[in-house]
PDB file of C-alpha atoms in Angstrom:
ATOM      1  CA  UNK F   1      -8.976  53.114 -15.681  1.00  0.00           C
ATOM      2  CA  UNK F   2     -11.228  50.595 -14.249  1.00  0.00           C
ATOM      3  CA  UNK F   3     -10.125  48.150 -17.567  1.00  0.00           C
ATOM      4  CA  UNK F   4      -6.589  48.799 -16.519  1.00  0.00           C
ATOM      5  CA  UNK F   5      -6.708  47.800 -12.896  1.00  0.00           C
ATOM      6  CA  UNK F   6      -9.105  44.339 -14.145  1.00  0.00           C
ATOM      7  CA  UNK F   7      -6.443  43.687 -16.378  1.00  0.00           C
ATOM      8  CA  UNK F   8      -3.562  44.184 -13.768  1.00  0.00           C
ATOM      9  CA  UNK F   9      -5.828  41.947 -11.131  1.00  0.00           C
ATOM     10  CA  UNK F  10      -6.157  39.228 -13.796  1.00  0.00           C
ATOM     11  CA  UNK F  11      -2.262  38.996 -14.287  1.00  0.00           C
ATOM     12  CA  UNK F  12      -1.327  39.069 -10.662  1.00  0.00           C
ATOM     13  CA  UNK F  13      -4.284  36.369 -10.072  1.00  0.00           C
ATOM     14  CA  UNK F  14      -2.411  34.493 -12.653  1.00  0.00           C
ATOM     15  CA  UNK F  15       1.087  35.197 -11.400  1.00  0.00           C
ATOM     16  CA  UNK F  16      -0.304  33.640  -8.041  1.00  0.00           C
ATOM     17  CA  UNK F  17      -1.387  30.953  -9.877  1.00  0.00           C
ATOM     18  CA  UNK F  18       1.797  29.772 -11.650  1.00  0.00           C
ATOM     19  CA  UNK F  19       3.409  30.917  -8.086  1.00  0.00           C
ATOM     20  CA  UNK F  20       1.454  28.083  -6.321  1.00  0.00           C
ATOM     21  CA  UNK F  21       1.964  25.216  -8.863  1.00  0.00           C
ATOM     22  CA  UNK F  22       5.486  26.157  -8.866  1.00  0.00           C
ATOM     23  CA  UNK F  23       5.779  25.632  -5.083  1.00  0.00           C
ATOM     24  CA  UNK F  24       3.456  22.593  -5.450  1.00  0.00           C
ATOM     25  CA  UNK F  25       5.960  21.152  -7.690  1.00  0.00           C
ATOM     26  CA  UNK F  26       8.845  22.720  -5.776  1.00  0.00           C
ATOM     27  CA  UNK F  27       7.807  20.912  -2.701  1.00  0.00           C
ATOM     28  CA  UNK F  28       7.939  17.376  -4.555  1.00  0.00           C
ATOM     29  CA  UNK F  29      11.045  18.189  -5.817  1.00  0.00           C
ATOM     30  CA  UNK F  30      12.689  18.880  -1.953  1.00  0.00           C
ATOM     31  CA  UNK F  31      12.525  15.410  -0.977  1.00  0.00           C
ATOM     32  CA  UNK F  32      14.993  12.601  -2.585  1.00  0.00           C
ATOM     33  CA  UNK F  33      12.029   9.768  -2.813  1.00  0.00           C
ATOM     34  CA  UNK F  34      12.522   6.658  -5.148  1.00  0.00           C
ATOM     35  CA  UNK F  35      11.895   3.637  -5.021  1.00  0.00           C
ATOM     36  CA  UNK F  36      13.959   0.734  -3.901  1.00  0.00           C
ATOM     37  CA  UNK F  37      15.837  -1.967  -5.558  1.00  0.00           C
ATOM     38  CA  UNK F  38      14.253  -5.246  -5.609  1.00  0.00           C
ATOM     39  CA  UNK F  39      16.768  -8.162  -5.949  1.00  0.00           C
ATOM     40  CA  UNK F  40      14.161 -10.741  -5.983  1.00  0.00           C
ATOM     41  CA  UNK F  41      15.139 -12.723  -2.655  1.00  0.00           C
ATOM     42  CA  UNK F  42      12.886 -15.672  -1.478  1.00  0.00           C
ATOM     43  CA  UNK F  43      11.254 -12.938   1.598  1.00  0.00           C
ATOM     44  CA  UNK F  44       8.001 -12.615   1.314  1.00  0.00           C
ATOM     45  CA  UNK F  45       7.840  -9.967   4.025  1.00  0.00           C
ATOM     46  CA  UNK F  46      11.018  -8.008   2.908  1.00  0.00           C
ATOM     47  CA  UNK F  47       8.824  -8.300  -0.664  1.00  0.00           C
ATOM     48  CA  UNK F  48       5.588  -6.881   0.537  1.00  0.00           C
ATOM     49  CA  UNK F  49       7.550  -3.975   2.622  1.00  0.00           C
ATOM     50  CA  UNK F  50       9.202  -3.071  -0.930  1.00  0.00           C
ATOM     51  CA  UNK F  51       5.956  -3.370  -2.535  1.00  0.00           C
ATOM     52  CA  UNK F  52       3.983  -1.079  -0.176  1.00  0.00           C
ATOM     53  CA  UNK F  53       6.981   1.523  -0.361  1.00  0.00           C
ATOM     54  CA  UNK F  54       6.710   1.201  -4.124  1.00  0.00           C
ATOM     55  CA  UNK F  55       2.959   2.104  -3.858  1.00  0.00           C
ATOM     56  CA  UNK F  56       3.485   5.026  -1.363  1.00  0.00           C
ATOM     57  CA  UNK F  57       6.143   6.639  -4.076  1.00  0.00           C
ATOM     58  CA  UNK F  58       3.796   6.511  -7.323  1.00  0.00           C
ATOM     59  CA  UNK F  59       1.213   7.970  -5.121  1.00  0.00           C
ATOM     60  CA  UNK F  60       3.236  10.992  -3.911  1.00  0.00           C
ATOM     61  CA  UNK F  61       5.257  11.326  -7.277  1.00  0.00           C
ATOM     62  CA  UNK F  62       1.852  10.634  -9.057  1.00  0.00           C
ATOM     63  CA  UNK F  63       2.976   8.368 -11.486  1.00  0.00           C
ATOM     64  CA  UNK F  64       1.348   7.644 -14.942  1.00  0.00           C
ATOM     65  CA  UNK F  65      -0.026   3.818 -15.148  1.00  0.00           C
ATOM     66  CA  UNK F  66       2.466   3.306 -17.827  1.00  0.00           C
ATOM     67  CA  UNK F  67       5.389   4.640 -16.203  1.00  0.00           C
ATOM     68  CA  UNK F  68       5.308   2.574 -13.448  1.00  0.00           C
ATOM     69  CA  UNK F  69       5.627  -0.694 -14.898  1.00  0.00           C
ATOM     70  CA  UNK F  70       8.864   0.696 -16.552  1.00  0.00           C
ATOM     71  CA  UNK F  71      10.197   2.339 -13.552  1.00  0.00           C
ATOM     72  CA  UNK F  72       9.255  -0.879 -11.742  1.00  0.00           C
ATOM     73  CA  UNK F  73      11.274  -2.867 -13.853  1.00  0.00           C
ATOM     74  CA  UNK F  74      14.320  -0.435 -13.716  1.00  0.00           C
ATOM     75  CA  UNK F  75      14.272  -1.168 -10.318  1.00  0.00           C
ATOM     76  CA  UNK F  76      14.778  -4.944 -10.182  1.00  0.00           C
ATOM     77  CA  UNK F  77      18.106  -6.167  -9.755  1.00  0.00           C
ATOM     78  CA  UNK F  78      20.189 -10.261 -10.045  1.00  0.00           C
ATOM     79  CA  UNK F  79      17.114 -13.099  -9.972  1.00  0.00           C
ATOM     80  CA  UNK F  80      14.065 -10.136 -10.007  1.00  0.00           C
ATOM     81  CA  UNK F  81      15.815  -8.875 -13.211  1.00  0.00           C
ATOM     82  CA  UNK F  82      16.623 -12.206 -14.031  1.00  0.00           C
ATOM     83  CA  UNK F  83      12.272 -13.186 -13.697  1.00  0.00           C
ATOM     84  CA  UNK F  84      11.245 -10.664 -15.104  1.00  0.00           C
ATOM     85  CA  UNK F  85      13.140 -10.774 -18.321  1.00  0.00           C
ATOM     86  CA  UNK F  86      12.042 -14.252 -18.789  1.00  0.00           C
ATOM     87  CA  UNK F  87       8.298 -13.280 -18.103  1.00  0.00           C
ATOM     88  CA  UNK F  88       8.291 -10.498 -20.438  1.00  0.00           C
ATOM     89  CA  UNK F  89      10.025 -13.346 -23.247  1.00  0.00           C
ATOM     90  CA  UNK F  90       7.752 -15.716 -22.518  1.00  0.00           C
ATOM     91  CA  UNK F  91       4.898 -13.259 -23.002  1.00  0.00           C
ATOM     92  CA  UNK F  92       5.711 -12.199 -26.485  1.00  0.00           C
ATOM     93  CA  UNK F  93       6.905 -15.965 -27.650  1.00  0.00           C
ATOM     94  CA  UNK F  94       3.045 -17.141 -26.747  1.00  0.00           C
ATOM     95  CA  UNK F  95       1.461 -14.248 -28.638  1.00  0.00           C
ATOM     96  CA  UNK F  96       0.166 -12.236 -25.524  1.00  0.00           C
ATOM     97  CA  UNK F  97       0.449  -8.351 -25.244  1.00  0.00           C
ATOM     98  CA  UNK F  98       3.399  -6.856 -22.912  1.00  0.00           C
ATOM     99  CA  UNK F  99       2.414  -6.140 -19.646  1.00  0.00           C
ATOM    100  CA  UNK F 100       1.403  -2.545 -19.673  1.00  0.00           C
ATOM    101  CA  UNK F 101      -0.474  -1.752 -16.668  1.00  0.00           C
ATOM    102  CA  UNK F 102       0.767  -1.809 -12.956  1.00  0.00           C
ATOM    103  CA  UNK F 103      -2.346  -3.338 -11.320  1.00  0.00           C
ATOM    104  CA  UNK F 104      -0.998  -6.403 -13.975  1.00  0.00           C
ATOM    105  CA  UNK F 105       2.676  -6.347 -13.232  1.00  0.00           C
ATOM    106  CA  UNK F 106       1.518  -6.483  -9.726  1.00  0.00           C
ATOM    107  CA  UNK F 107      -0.214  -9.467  -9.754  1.00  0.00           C
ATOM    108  CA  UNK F 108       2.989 -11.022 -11.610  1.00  0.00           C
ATOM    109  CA  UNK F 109       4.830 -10.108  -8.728  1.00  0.00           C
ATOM    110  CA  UNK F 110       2.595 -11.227  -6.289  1.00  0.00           C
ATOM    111  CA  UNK F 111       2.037 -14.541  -7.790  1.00  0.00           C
ATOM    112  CA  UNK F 112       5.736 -14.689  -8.395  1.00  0.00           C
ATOM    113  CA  UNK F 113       7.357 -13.982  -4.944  1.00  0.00           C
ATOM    114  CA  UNK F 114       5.037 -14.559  -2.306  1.00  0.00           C
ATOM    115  CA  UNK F 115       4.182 -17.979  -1.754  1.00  0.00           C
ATOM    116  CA  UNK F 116       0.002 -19.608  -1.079  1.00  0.00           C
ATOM    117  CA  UNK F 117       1.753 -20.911   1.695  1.00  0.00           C
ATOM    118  CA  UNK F 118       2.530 -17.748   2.966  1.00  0.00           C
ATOM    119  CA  UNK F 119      -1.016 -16.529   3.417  1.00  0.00           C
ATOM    120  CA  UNK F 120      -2.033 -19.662   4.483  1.00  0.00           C
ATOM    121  CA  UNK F 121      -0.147 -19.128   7.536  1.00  0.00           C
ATOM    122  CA  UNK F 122      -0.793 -15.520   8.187  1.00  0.00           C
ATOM    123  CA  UNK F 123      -4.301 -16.042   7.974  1.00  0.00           C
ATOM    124  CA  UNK F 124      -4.211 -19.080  10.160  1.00  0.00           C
ATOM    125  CA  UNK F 125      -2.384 -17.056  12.698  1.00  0.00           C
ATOM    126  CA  UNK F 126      -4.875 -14.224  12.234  1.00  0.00           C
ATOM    127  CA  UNK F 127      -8.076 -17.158  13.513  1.00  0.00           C
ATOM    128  CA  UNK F 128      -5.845 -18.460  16.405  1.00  0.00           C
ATOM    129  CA  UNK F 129      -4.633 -15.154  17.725  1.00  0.00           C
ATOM    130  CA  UNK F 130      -5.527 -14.783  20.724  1.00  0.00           C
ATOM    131  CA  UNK F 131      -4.757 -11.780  23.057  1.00  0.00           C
ATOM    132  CA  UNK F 132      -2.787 -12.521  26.480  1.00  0.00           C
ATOM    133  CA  UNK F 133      -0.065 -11.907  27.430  1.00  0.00           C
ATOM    134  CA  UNK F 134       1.042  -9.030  25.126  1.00  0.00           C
ATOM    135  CA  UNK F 135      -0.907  -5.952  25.704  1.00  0.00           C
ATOM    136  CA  UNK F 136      -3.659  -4.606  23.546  1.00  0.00           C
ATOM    137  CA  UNK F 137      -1.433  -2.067  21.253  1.00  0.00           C
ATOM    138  CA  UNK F 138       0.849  -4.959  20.690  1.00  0.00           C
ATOM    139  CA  UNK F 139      -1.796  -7.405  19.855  1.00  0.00           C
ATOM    140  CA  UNK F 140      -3.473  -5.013  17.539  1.00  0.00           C
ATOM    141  CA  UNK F 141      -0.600  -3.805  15.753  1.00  0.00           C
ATOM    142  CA  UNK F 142       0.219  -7.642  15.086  1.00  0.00           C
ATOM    143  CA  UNK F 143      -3.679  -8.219  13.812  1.00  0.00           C
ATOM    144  CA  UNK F 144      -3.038  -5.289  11.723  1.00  0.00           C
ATOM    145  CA  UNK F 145      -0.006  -6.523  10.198  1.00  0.00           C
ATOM    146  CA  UNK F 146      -1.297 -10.089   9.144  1.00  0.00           C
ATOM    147  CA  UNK F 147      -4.560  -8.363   7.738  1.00  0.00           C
ATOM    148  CA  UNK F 148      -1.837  -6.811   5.123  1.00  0.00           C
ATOM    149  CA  UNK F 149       0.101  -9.912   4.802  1.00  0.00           C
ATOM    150  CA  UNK F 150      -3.067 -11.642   3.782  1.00  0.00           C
ATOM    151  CA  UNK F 151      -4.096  -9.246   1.761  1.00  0.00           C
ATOM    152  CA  UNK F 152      -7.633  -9.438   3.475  1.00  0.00           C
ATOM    153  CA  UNK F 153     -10.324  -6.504   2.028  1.00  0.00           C
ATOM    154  CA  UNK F 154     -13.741  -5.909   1.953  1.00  0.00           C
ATOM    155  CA  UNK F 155     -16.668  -7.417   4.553  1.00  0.00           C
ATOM    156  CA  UNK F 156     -15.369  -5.031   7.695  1.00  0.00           C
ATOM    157  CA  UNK F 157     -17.855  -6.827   9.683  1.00  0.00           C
ATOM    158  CA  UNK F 158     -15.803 -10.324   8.958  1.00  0.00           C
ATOM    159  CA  UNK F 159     -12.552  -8.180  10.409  1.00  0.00           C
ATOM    160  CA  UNK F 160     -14.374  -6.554  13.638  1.00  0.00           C
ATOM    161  CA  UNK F 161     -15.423 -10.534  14.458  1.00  0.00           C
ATOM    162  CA  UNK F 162     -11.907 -11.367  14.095  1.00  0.00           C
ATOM    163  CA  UNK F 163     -10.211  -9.214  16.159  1.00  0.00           C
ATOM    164  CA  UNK F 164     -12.849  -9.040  19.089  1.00  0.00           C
ATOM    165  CA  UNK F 165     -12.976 -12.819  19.264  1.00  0.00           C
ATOM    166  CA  UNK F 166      -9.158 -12.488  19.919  1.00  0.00           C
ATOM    167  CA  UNK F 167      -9.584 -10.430  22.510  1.00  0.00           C
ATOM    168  CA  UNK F 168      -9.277 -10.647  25.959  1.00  0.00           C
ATOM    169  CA  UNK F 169     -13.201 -11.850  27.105  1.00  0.00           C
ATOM    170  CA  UNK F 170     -13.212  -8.969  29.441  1.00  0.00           C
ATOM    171  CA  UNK F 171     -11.787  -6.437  27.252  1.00  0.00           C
ATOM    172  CA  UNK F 172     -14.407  -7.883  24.185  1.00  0.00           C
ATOM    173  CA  UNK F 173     -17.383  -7.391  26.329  1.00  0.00           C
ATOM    174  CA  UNK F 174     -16.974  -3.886  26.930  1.00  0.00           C
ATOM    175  CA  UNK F 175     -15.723  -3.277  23.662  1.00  0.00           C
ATOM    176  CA  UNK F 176     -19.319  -4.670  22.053  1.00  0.00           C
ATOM    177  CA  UNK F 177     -21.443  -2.196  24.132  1.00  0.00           C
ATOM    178  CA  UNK F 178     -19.861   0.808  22.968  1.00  0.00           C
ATOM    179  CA  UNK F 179     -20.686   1.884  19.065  1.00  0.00           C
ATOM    180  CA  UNK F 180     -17.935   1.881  16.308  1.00  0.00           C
ATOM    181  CA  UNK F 181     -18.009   1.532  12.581  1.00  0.00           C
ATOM    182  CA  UNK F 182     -14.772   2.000  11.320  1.00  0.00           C
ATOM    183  CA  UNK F 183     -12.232  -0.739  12.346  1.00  0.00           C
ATOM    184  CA  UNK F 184      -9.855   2.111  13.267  1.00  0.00           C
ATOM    185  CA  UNK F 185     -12.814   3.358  15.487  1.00  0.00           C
ATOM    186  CA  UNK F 186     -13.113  -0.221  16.782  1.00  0.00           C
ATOM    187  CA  UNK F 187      -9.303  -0.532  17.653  1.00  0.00           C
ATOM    188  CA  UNK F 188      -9.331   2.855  19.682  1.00  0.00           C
ATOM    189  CA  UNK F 189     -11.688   1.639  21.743  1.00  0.00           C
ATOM    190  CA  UNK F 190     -10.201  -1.596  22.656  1.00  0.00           C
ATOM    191  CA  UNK F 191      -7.062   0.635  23.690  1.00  0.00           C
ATOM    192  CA  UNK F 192      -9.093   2.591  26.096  1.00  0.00           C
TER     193      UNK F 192
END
């Protein structure tokens, strides 16, 4: 009997099983998400808003590498459509292979349709901000925004200077003596 009631526990624990990855896949399946059409205009903050909503998709949908260059480029629409065509032309008439992985196709696009200029200026406005008149939420979430813009990663420390030398003197001061190691961590405390 005891065989008989392993054997019944074994298919219910795999009944639950296949239950759970069916809701799992049932959940992703609830919600309408796709990605955006990308016409290609000359934005390059209407382009990095598309791209970031094109990253938060693949990572919900968990896309393949592969698949998201082609889904990508089903996505583009009049001069984006028009680019990209001529790109992937160009590519094969010089002999080079087709671009097959996202973190290449997004380096196309980012070379493509947002401009040196553009960071230039974001990160020039990101060493002359200076905190005043706004208050410290609004201040933060604009330092926040220009460190995506520019695209800025890596030395944290290099960020914390940033922000706290555009901070109100007063504000920067207390903000030094307490301990933080996370820039989020950093930020909350400035809010206080």
């Amino acid at each position: 009997m005891s065989m008989l009631q392993d054997s019944e526990d074994e298919e219910e624990a795999s009944s639950s099983n296949t239950m759970r990855a069916w809701a799992h896949e049932k959940s992703h399946s609830d919600f309408k998400v796709d990605i955006p059409i990308f016409e290609g205009k000359n934005d390059p903050d209407e382009f990095l808003e598309w791209l970031e909503t094109v990253e938060r998709v693949f990572d919900f949908k968990e896309v393949s590498d592969y698949k998201k260059v082609k889904i990508v480029a089903l996505k583009f629409r009049k001069y984006a459509s028009t680019w990209w065509t001529n790109t992937c032309t160009k590519r094969i008439r010089s002999e080079k292979p087709p671009v097959d992985s996202w973190q290449k196709m997004r380096s196309l696009l980012k070379k493509k349709f947002l401009h040196t200029e553009y960071s230039r200026e974001n990160f020039a406005k990101i060493q002359t901000l200076r905190k005043g008149t706004k208050s410290v939420e609004d201040d933060t979430r604009e330092f926040e925004e220009l460190l995506l813009k520019c695209d800025l990663q890596g030395n944290e420390e290099q960020i914390f200077v940033r922000y706290l030398f555009g901070l109100n003197l007063q504000i920067a001061n207390t903000v030094e003596l307490q301990g933080y190691t996370t820039f989020e961590e950093l930020t909350k405390v400035a809010l206080k």
